[in-house]
Tab-separated table of C-alpha atoms in Angstrom:
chain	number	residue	atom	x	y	z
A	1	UNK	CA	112.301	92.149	-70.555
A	2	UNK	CA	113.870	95.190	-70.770
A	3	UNK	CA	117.357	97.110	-70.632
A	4	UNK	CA	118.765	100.179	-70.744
A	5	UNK	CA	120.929	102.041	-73.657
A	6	UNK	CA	120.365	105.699	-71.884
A	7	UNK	CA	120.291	109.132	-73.170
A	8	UNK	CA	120.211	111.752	-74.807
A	9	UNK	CA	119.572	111.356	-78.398
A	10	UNK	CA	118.955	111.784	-81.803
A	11	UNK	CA	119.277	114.920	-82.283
A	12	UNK	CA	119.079	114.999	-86.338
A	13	UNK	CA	116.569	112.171	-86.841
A	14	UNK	CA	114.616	114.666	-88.187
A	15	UNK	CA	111.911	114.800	-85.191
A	16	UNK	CA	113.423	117.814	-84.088
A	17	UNK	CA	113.211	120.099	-87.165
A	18	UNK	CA	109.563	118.559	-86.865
A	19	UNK	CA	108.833	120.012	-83.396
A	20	UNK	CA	111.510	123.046	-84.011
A	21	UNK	CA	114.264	121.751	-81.618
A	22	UNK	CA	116.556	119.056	-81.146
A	23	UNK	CA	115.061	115.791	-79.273
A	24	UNK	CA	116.560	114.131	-76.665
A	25	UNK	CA	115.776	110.511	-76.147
A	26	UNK	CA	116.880	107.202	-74.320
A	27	UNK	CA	117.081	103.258	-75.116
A	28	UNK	CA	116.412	100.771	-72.800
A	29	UNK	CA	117.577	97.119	-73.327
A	30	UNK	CA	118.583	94.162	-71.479
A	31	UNK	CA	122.122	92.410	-72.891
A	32	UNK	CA	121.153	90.695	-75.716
A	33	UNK	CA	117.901	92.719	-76.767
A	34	UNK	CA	118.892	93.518	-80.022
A	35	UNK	CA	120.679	96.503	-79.318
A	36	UNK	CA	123.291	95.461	-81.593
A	37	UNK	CA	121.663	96.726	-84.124
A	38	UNK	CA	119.374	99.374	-83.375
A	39	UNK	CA	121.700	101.412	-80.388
A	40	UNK	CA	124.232	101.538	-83.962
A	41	UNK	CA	120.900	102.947	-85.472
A	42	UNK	CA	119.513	105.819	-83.793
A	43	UNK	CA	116.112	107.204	-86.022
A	44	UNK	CA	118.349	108.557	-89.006
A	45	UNK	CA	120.624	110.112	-86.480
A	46	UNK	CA	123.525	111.918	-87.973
A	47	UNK	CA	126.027	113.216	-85.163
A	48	UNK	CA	125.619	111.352	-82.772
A	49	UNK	CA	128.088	109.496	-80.497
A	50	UNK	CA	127.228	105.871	-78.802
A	51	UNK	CA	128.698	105.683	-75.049
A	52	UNK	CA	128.936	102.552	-73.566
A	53	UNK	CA	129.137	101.181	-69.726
A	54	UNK	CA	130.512	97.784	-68.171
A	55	UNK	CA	128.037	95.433	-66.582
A	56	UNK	CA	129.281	93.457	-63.495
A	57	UNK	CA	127.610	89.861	-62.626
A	58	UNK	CA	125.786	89.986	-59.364
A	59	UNK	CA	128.688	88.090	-57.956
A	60	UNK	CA	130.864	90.158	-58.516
A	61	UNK	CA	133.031	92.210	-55.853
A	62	UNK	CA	132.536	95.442	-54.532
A	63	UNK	CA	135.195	96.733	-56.374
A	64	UNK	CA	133.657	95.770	-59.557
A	65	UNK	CA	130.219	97.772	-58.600
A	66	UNK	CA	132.527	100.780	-57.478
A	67	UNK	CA	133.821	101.348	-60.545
A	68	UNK	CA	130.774	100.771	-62.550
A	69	UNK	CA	129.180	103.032	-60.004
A	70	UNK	CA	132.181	105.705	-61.719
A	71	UNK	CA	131.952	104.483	-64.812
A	72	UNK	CA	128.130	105.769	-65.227
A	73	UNK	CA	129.814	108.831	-63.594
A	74	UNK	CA	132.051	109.360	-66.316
A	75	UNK	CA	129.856	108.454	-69.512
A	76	UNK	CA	126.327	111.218	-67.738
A	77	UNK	CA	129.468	113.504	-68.007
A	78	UNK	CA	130.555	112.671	-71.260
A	79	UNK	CA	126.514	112.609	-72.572
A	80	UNK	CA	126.155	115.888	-70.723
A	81	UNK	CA	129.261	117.508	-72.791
A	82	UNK	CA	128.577	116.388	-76.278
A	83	UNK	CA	125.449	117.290	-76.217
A	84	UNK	CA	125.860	120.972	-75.163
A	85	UNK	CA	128.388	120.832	-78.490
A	86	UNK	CA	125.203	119.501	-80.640
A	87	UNK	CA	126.270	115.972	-80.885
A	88	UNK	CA	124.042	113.572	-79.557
A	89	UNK	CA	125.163	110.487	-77.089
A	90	UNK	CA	123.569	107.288	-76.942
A	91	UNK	CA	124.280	105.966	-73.648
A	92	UNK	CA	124.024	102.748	-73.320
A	93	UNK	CA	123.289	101.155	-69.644
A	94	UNK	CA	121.626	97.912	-68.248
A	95	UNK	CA	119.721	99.071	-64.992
A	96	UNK	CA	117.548	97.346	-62.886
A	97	UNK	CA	117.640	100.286	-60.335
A	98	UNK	CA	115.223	103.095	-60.321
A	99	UNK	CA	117.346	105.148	-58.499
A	100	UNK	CA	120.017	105.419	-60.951
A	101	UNK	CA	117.762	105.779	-63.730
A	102	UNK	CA	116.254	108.525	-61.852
A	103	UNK	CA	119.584	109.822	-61.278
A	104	UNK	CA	120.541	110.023	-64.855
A	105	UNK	CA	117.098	111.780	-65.650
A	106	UNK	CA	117.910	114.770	-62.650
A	107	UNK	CA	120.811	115.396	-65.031
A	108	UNK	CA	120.522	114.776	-68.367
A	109	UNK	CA	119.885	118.103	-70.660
A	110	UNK	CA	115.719	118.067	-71.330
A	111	UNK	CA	113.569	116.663	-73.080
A	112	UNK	CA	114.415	113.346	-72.102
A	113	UNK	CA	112.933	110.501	-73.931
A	114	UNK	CA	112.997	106.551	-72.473
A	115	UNK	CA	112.799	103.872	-75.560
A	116	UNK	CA	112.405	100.271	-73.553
A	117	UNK	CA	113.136	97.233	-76.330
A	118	UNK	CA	111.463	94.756	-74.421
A	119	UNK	CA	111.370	91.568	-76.385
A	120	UNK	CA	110.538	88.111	-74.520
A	121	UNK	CA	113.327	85.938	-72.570
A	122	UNK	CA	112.884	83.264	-75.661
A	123	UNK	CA	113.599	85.498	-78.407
A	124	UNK	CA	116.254	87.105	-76.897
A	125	UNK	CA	117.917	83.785	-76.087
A	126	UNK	CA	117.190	82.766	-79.386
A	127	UNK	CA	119.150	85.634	-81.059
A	128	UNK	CA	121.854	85.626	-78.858
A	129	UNK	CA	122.203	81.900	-79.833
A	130	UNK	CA	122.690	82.888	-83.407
A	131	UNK	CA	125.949	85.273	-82.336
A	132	UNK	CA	129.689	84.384	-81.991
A	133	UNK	CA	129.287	85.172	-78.569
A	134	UNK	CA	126.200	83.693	-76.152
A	135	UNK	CA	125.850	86.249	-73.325
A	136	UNK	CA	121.961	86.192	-73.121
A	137	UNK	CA	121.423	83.577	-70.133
A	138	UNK	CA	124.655	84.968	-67.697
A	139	UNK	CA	122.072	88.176	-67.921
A	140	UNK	CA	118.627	86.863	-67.510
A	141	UNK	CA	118.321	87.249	-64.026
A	142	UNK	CA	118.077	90.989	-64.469
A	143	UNK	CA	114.929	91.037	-66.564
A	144	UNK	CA	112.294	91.093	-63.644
A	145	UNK	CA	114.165	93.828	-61.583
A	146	UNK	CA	114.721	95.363	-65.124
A	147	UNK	CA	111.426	95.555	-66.031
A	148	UNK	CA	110.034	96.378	-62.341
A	149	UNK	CA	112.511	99.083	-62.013
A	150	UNK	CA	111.242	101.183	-65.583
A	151	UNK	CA	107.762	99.950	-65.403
A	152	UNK	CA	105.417	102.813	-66.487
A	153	UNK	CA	108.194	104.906	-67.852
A	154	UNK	CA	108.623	105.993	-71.409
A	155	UNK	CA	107.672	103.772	-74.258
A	156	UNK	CA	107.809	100.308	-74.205
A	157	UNK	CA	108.347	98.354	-77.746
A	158	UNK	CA	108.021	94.675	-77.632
A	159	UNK	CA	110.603	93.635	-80.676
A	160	UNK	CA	110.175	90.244	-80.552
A	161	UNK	CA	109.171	89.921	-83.977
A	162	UNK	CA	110.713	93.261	-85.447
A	163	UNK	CA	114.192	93.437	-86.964
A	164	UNK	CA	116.145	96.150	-86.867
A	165	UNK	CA	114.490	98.571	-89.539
A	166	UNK	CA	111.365	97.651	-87.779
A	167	UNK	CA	112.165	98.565	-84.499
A	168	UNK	CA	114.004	101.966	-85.260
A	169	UNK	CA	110.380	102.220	-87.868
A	170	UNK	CA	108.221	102.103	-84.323
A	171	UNK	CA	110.608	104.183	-82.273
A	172	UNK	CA	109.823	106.948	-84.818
A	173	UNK	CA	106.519	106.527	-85.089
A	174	UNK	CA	105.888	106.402	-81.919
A	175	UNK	CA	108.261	109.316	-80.713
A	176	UNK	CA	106.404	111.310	-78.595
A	177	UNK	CA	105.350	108.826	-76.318
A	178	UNK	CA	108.620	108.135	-75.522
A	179	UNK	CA	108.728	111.597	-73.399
A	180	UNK	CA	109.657	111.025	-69.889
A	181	UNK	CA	110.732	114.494	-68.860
């Protein structure tokens, strides 16, 4: 399973002074992945700014998809500006189509890094049982497309067993092979 939380960073997680530049880097989650806590908790990211987009149902009208359609619009421009001012955006998206993930790699500031949390259906559904708010099976029709659409891009981290610490602990170890461009 996978989703999307999308670019461009972590810019003071302390990788960068490591490699002599700020890092760019992308998370990728499904609804209900766990991003609640780890898109709040970027690799010991200081400035850093966490976008958000809307997510339609597929039954939704073509209204709706136009203006999430402008919506990413709005939040690549947004990433785009902050991070030219040294502030670094999460953006977080739910995609299930290459194309636009393609899209935001053409024009996201380099290097661009793709983190995929990818835990299974069941745990997912199992954590989103646990919240206030159960939004986990409205969603789980995207994880095949989801998963089709970013397979063999970036790194993959199957959290199903990791909490929070544990998952932002693998993202950092496993940094570089998050590179995607």
């Amino acid at each position: 399973m996978a989703g999307l939380r999308l670019p461009d960073g972590w810019r003071d997680s302390g990788l960068g002074d490591r490699h002599g530049h700020p890092r760019r880097g992308e998370v990728d989650r499904r609804p209900s992945a766990g991003r609640s806590g780890s898109a709040r908790r970027p690799p010991r990211c200081r400035p850093h700014l966490r976008l958000r987009g809307i997510v339609f149902r597929r039954d939704s009208p073509a209204e709706d998809w136009w203006r999430l359609r402008l919506t990413r619009e709005h939040v690549l421009l947004l990433a785009i500006s902050f991070s030219e001012h040294g502030i670094l955006p999460v953006i977080d998206d739910v995609l299930a189509d290459r194309t636009i993930l393609e899209r935001y790699f053409e024009r996201l500031p380099r290097p661009v890094r793709l983190i995929v949390l990818a835990p299974t259906l069941e745990a997912t559904l199992r954590r989103d049982a646990a919240r206030d708010k159960q939004v986990a099976e409205r969603w789980a029709y995207l994880a095949e497309p989801m998963s089709a659409a970013l397979e063999g891009s970036g790194l993959w981290v199957d959290s199903t067993l990791l909490d929070v610490d544990e998952t932002v602990a693998m993202v950092e170890a496993r940094w570089d092979e998050a590179f995607v461009r």
